[in-house]
Coordinates of C-alpha atoms in Angstrom, one line a residue:
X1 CA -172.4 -108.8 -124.6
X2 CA -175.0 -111.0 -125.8
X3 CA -175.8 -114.4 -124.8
X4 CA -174.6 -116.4 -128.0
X5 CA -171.5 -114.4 -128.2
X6 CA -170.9 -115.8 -124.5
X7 CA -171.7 -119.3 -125.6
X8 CA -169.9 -119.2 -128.8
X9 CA -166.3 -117.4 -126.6
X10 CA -166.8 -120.3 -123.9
X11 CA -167.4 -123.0 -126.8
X12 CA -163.9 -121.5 -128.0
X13 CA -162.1 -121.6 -124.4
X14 CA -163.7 -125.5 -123.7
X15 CA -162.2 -126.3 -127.5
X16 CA -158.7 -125.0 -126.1
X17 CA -159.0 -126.6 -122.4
X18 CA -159.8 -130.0 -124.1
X19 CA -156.6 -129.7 -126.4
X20 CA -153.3 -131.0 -125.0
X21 CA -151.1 -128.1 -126.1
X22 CA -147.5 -129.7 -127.3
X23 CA -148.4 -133.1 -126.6
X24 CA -148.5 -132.5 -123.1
X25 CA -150.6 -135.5 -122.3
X26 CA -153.9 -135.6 -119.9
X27 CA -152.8 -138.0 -117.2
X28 CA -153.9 -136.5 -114.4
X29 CA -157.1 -137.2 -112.0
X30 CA -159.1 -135.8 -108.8
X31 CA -156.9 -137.9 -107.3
X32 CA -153.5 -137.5 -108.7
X33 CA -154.1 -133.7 -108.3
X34 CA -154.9 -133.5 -105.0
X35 CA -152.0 -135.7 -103.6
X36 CA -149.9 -133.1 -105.7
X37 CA -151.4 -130.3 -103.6
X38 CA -151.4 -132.1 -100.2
X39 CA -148.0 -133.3 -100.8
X40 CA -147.0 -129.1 -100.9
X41 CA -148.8 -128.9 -97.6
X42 CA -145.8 -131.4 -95.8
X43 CA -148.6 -133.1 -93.6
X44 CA -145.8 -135.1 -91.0
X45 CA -143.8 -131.6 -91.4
X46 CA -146.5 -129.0 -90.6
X47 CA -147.2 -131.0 -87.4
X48 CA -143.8 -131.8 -86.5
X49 CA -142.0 -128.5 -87.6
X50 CA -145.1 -125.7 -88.4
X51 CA -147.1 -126.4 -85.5
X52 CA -144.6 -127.1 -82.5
X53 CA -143.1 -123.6 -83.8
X54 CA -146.8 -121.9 -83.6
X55 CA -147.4 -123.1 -80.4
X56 CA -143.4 -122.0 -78.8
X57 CA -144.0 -118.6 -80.3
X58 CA -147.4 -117.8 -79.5
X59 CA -148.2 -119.4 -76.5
X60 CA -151.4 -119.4 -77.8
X61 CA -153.9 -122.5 -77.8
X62 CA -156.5 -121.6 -80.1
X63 CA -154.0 -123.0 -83.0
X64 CA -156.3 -126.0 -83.7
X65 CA -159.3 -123.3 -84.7
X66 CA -157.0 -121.2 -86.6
X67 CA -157.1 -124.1 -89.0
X68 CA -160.2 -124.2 -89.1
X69 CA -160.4 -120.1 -89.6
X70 CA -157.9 -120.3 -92.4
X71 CA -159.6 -123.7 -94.0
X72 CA -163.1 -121.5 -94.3
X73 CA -161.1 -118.0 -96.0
X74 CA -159.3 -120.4 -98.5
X75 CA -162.7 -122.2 -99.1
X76 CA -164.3 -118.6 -100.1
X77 CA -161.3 -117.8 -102.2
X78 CA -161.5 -121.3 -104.3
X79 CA -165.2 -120.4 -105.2
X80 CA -164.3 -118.0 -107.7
X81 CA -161.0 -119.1 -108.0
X82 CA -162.0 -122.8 -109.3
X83 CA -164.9 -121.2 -111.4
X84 CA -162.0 -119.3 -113.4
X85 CA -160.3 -122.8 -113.9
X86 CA -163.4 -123.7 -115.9
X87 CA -162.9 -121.0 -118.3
X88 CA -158.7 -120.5 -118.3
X89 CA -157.1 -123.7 -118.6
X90 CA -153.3 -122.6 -118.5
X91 CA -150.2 -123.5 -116.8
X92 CA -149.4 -120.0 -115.6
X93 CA -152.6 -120.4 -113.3
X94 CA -152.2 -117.0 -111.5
X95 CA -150.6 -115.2 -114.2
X96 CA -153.4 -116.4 -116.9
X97 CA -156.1 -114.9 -114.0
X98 CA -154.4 -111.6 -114.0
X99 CA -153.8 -111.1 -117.2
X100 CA -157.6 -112.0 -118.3
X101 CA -159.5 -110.6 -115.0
X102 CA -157.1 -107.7 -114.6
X103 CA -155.1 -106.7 -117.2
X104 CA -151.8 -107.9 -119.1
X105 CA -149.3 -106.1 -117.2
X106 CA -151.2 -106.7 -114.1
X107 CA -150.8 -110.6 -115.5
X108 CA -146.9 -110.0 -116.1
X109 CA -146.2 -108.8 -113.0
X110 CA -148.3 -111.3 -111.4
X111 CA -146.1 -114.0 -112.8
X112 CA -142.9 -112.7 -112.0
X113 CA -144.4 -112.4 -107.8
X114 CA -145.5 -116.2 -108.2
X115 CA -142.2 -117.4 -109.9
X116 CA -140.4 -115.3 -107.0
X117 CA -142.4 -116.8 -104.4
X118 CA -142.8 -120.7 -105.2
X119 CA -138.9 -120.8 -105.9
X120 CA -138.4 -119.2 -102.5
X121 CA -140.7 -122.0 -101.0
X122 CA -138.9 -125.0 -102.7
X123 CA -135.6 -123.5 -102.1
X124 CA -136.1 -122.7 -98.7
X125 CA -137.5 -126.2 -97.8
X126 CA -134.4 -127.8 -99.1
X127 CA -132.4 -126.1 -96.0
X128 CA -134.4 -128.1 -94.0
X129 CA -134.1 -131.1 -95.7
X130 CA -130.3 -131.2 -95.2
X131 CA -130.7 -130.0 -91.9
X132 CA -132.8 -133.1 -90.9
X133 CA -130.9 -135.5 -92.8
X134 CA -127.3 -134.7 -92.0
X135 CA -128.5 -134.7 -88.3
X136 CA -130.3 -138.2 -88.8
X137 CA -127.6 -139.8 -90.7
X138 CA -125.2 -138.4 -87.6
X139 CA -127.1 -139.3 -84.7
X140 CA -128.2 -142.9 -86.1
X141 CA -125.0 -144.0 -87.8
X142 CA -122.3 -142.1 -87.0
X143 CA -121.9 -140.3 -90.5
X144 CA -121.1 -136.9 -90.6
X145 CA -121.8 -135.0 -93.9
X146 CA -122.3 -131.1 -94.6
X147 CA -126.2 -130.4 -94.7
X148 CA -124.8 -128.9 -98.4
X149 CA -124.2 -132.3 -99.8
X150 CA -127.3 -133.6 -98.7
X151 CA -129.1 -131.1 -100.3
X152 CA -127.2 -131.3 -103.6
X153 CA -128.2 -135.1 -103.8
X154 CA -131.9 -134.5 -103.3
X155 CA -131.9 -131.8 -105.8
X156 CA -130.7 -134.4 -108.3
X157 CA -133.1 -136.2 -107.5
X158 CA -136.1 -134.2 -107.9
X159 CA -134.3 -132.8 -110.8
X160 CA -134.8 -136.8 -112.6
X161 CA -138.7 -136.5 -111.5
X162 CA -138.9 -133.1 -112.9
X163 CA -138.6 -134.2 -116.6
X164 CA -140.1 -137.5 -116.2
X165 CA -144.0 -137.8 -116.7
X166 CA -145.8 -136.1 -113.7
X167 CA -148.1 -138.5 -113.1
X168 CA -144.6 -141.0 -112.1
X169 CA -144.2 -137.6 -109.1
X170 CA -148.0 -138.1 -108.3
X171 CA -147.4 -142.2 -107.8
X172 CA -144.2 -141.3 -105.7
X173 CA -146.2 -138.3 -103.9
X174 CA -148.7 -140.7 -103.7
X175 CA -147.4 -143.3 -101.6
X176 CA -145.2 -140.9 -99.1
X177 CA -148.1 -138.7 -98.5
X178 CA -150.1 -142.2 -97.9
X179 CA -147.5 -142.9 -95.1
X180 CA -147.2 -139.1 -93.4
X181 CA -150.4 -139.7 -93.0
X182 CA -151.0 -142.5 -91.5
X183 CA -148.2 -141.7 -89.2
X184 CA -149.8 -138.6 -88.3
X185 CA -152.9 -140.6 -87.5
X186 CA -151.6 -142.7 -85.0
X187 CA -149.5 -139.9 -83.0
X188 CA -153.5 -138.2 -82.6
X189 CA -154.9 -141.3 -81.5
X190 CA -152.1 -141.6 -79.1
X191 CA -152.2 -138.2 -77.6
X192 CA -156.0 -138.3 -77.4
X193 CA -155.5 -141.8 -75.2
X194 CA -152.6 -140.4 -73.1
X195 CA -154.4 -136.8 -72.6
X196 CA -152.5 -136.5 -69.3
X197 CA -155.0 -133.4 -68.2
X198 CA -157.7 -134.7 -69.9
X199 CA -159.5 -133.8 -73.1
X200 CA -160.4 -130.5 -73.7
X201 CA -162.1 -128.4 -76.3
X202 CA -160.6 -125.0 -75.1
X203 CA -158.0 -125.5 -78.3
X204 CA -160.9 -124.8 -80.5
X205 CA -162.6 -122.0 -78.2
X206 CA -162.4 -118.4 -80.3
X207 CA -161.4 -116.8 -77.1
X208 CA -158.2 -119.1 -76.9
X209 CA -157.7 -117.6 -80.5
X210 CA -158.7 -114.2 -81.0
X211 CA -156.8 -112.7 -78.4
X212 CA -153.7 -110.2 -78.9
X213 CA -151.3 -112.4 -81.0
X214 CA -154.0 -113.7 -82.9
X215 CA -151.6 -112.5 -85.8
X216 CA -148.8 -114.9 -85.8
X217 CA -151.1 -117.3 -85.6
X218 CA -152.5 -117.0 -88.6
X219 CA -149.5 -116.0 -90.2
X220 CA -147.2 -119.3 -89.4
X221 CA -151.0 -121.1 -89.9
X222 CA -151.2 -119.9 -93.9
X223 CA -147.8 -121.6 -95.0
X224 CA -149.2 -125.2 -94.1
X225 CA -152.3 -124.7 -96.6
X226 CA -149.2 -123.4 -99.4
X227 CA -149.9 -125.0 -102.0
X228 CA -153.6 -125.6 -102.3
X229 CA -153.6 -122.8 -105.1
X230 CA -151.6 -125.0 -107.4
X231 CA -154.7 -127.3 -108.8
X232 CA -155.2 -125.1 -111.5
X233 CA -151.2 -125.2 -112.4
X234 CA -152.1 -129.1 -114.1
X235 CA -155.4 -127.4 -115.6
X236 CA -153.3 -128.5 -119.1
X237 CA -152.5 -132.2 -118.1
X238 CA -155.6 -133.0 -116.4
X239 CA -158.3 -135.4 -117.8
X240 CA -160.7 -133.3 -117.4
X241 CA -159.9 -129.7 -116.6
X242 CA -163.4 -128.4 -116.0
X243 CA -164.1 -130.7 -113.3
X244 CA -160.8 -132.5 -111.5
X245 CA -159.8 -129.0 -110.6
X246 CA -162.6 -127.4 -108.8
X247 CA -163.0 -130.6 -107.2
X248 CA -159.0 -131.4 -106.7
X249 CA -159.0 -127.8 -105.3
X250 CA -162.2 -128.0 -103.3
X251 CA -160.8 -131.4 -101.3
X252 CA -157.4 -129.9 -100.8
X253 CA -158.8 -127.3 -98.6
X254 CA -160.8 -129.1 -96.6
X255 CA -158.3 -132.3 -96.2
X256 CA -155.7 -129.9 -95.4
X257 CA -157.9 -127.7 -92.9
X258 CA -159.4 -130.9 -91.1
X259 CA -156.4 -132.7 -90.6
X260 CA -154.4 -130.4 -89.1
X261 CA -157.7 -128.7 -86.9
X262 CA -157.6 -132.3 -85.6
X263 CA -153.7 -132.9 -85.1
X264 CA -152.8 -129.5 -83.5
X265 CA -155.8 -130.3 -81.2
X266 CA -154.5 -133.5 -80.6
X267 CA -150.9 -132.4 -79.7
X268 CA -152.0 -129.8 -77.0
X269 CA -154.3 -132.7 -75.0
X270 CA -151.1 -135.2 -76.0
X271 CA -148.7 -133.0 -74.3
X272 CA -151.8 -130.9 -71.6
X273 CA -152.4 -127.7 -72.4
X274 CA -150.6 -125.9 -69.1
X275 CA -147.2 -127.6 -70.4
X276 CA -147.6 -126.9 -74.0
X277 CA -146.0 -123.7 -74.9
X278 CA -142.8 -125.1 -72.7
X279 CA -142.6 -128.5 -74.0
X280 CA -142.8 -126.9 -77.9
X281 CA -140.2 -124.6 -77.2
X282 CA -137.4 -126.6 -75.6
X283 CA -138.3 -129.7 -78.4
X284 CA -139.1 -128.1 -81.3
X285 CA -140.0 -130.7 -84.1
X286 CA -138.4 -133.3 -82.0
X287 CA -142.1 -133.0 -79.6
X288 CA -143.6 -135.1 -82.0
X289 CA -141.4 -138.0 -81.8
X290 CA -140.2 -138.3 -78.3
X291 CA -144.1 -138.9 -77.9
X292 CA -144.0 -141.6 -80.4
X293 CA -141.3 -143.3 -78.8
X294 CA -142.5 -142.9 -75.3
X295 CA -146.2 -143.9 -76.1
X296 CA -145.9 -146.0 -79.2
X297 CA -142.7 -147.3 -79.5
X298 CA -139.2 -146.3 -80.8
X299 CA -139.7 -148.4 -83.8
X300 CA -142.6 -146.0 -84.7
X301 CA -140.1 -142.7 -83.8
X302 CA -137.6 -143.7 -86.2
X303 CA -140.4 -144.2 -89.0
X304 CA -141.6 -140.8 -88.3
X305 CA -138.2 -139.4 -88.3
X306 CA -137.3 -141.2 -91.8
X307 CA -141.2 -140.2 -93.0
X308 CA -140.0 -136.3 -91.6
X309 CA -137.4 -136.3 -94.3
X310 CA -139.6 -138.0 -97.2
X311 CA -142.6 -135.3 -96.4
X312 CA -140.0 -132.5 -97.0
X313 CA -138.9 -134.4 -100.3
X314 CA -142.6 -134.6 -101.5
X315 CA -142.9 -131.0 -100.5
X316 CA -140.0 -130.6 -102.7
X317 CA -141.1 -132.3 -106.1
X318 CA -144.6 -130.2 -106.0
X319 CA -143.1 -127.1 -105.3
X320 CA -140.5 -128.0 -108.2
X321 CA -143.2 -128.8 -110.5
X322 CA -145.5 -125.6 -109.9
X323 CA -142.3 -123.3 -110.5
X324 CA -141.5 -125.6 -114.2
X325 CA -144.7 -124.8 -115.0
X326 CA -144.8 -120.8 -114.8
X327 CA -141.4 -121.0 -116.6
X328 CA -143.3 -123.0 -119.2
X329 CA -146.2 -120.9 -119.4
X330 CA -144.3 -118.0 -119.8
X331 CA -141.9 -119.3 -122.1
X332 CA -144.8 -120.1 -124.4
X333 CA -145.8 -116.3 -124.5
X334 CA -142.5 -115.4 -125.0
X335 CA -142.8 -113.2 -122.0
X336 CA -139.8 -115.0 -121.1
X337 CA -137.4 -116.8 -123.3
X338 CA -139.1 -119.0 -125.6
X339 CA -136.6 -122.0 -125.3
X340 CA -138.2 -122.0 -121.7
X341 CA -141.5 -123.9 -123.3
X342 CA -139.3 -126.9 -124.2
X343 CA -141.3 -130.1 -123.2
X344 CA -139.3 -133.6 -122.3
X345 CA -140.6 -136.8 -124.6
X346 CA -143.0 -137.3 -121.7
X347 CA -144.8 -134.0 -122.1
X348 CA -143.0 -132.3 -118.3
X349 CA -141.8 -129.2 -118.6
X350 CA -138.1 -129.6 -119.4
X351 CA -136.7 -126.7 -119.4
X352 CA -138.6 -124.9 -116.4
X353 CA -137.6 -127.7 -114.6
X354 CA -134.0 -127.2 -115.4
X355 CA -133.8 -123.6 -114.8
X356 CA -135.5 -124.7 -111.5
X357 CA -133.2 -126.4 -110.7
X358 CA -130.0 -124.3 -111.3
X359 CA -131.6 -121.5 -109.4
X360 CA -131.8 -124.0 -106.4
X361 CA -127.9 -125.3 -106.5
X362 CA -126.5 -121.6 -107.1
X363 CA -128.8 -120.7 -103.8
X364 CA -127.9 -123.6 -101.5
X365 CA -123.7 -122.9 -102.8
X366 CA -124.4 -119.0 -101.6
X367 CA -126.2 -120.5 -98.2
X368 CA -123.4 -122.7 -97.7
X369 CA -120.4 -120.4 -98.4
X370 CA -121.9 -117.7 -96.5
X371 CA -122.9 -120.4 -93.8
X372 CA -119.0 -121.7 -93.2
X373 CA -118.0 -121.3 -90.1
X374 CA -121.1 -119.2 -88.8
X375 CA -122.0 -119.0 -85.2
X376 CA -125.6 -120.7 -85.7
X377 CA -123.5 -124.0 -86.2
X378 CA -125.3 -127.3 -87.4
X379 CA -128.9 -124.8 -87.4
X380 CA -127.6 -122.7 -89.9
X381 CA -129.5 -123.7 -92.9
X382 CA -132.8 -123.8 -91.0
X383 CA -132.7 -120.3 -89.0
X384 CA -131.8 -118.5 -92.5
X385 CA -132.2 -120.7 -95.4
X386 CA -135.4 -122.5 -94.2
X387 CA -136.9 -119.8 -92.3
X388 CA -135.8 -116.7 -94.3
X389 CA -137.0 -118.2 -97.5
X390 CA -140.2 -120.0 -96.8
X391 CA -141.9 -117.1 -95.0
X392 CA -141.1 -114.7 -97.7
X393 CA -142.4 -116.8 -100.0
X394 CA -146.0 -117.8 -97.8
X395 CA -146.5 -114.0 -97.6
X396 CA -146.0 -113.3 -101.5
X397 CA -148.4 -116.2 -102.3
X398 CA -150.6 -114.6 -99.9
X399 CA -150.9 -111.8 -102.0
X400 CA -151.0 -113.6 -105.1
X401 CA -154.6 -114.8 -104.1
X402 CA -155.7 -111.2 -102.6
X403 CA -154.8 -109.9 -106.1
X404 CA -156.4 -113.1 -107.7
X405 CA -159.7 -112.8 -106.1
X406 CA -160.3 -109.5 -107.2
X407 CA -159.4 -110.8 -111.1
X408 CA -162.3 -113.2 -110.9
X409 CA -164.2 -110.5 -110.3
X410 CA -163.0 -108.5 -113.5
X411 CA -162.9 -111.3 -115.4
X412 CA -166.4 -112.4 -115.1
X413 CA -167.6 -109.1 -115.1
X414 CA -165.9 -108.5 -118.4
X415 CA -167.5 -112.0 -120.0
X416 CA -171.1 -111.9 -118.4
X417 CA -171.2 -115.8 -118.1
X418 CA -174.8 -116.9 -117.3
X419 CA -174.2 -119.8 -115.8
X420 CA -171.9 -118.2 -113.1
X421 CA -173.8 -116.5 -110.6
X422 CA -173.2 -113.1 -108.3
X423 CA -171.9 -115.1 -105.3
X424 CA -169.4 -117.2 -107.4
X425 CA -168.6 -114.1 -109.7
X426 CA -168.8 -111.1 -107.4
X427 CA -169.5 -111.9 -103.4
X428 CA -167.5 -114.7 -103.2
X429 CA -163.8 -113.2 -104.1
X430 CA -164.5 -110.3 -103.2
X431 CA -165.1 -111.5 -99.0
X432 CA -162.0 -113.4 -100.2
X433 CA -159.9 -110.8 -101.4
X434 CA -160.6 -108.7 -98.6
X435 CA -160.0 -111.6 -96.3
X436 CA -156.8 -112.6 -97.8
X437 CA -155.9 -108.9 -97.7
X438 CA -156.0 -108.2 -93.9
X439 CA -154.2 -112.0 -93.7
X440 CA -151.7 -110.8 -95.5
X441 CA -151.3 -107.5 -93.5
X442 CA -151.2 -109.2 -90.2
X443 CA -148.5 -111.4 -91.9
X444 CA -145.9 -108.3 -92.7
X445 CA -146.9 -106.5 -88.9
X446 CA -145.7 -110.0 -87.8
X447 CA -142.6 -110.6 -90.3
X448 CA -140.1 -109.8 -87.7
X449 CA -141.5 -112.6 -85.5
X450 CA -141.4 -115.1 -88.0
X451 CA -137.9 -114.4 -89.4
X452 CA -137.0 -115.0 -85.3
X453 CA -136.0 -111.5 -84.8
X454 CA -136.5 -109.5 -81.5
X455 CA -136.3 -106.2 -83.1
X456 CA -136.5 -104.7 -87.0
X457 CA -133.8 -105.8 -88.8
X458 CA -132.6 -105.1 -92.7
X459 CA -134.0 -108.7 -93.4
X460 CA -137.5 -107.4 -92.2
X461 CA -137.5 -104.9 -95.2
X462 CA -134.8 -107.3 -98.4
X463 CA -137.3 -110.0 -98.1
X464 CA -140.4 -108.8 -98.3
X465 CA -138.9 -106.3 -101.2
X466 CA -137.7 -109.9 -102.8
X467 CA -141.1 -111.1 -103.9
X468 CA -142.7 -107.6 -104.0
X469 CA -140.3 -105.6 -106.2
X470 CA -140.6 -108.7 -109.2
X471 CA -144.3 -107.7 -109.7
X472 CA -143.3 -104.0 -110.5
X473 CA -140.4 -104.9 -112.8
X474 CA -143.4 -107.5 -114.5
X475 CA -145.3 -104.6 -115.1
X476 CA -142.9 -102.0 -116.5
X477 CA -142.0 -104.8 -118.9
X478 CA -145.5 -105.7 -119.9
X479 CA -145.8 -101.8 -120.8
X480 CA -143.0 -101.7 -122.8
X481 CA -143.7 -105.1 -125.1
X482 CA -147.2 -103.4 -125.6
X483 CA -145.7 -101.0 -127.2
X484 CA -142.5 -102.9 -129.0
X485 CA -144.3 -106.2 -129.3
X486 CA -148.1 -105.6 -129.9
X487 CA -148.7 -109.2 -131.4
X488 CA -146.5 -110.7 -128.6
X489 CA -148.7 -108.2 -125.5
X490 CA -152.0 -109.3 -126.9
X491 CA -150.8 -112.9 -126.2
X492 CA -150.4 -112.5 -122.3
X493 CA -152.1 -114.6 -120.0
X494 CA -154.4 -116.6 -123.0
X495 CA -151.8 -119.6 -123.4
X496 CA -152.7 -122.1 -126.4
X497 CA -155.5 -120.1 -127.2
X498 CA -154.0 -116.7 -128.1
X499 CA -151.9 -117.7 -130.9
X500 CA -155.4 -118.4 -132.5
X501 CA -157.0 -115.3 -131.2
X502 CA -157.7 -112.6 -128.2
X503 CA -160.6 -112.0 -126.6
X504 CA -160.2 -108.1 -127.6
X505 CA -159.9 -107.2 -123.9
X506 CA -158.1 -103.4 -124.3
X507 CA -155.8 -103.8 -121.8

């Protein structure tokens, strides 16, 4: 392909990122992204919830540096991943980069695995949510409601944000990520000042990491940096696609990998390393703030606990959105219904949203009819519905990216773009597909653990089937609308831009 022919098809795609598809306004920032990505992560509720459970399962105190491990893997991947971003600007994100660095049905089936595996993330979270607040509305005031109904309200709630302008969720993200935060920030400075054995670097030592169990590690450690992948989902609302999502997406990772690198470290010198493992497993979440309240107050616990329940709500709303917009983008290409593009006066994806959040009440009804009167009592919803749900879903996005690096590679192979170079075109995603591939591996030999089993169950084989078997059904479909629906097939994965044209891939 010559050189003009490449300047004139990335002319073309820069023509179509700049457009605002719909009247979808550009709102978004650097800034506004990234809080949007963050606010996925759960800051207060990885510490408190993700990493407490790492450390009772594991026993293992390398934690801390499998942040760090994770934080440089995700870094590779986003080299060619936010290079892409400069060229697809589509809602779909990881079904646009099948489709165009792959193939269609690859694209298809692509979108049907991420659809699968964000829902079972938001859903999942929301057994949590009603978990925590049914407890904290019991134990504080004396109310007693069914962690159903608190999850039903919430629901509504994101459901209002969900078809209200997005940058009104990045404002409210905003401000409760602001506070998790903060909160976060004085429990490390705490625990670094109380450091009842003293402050140690053997947290961050690779032999307290890559030891036998070095698995689960990783595997519980991936679902706090969920999320990150999601930049390129606003690609179609930002101001500036070509540079607020590289750099949204290039800040994510290393706020995300940082911060909890330093809070993980902090809790096992708060607690002392020799009582760790113990102290995790016999609190749980409730570590975190039991050390507020002995070492910086109760008023400071109680925050915490009310900020707990606000960083699973923020989880919530980004999750929400990210899911809206596949049903969007798929809508539009009528690979799905095409009443699913349906935009709200403020240019949010209505009717994704919607859909969204009907699949979450019908879920949390099943949970809770099949929850009455079980034996797990008040944990019910968070030893199935949380736990069940949101592992699935870390391990399918977890392929997602595997199966994304290696379209960045076919995708600027394909285009011959001179201003990308071999290590952001070819090295790059491919150390991070292979990376991402032996994560994910080490994440379904450990499945049992993190589903809580002690022994292979049914679950270890209906969930991992639940986001797998989606892709396959994508791309048995994809075949057959290439054949039934040429003009719709050559349309998959281009957005906006391929009801003006294709780029002839023969796919």
């Amino acid at each position: 392909m010559s050189t003009s022919t490449s300047a004139q098809r990335t002319a073309k795609e820069g023509a179509v990122a700049q457009a605002a598809p719909h009247g979808r306004q550009r709102r978004l920032g650097v800034a506004s992204v990234t809080l949007m990505i963050i606010a996925a992560s759960a800051p207060l509720t990885v510490l408190a919830g993700g990493v407490t459970t790492t450390f009772a399962v594991t026993g293992l105190l390398g934690v801390p540096l499998s942040y760090l491990v994770l934080g440089a893997i995700l870094a590779v991947f986003a080299v060619g991943y936010a290079a892409m971003s400069r060229h697809v600007t589509n809602a779909g994100a990881f079904y646009a980069y099948a489709a165009q660095g792959i193939s269609r049905p690859a694209g298809v089936g692509v979108s049907l695995v991420a659809l699968m595996a964000y829902n079972l993330m938001q859903v999942g979270i929301y057994g949590l949510f009603g978990f925590t607040v049914s407890s904290l509305l019991a134990e504080r005031f004396g109310i007693d409601i069914p962690w159903w109904a608190a999850v039903l309200v919430c629901i509504a709630v994101v459901a209002v944000l969900g078809v209200n302008r997005v940058d009104l969720s990045a404002k409210v993200l905003g401000i409760l990520v602001a506070l998790e935060f903060l909160v976060v920030i004085v429990y490390d400075v705490a625990a670094f000042a109380a450091a009842p054995e003293g402050i140690t670097a053997e947290p961050l030592s690779p032999s307290s990491l890559f030891v036998p169990g070095v698995g689960a590690v990783l595997s519980f450690g991936v679902a706090a940096f969920m999320g990150f992948e999601s930049a390129a989902i606003y690609g179609e609302e930002a101001k500036d696609p070509h540079r607020t999502i590289p750099r949204a997406t290039y800040t994510a990772v290393g706020i995300i990998a940082l911060f909890y690198a330093v809070s993980s470290w902090a809790m096992a010198v708060g607690v002392g390393p020799s009582q760790l493992a113990d102290q995790a497993g016999q609190q749980g979440p409730d570590l975190v703030f039991t050390f507020l309240g002995s070492h910086v107050g109760q008023i400071a616990a109680d925050i915490a606990q009310v900020l707990f329940i606000t960083s699973l709500f923020a989880a919530l709303v980004s999750f929400h959105n990210a899911v809206a917009r596949y049903f969007f983008s798929l809508g539009r290409e009528r690979v799905l219904p095409g009443w699913l593009e349906a935009t709200s006066h403020h240019g949010a994806p209505k009717a994704g949203s919607l859909v969204q959040t009907g699949i979450a009440v019908v879920v949390t009804v099943a949970f809770a009819i099949a929850g009455n009167g079980s034996d797990l009592g008040p944990l019910y919803p968070v030893l199935t519905m949380f736990t069940w749900l949101t592992n699935a879903g870390a391990m399918g996005l977890v392929l997602l990216m595997a199966i994304v690096s290696a379209a960045v590679i076919g995708f600027f192979r394909r285009r011959r773009i001179a201003s990308v170079g071999i290590w952001t075109s070819t090295v790059a995603p491919g150390l991070g597909a292979v990376a991402l591939a032996v994560v994910f591996g080490l994440i379904v030999a450990n499945f049992d653990v993190l589903l809580g089993l002690t022994e292979p169950s049914v679950l270890s084989w209906v969930l991992p089937a639940i986001v797998v078997l989606p892709g396959v059904i994508g791309i048995v479909w994809a075949l057959r609308l290439r054949g039934t629906h040429p003009a719709l097939y050559s349309r998959i994965g281009h957005g906006e831009e391929g009801k003006a044209h294709h780029l002839g891939d023969d796919d």
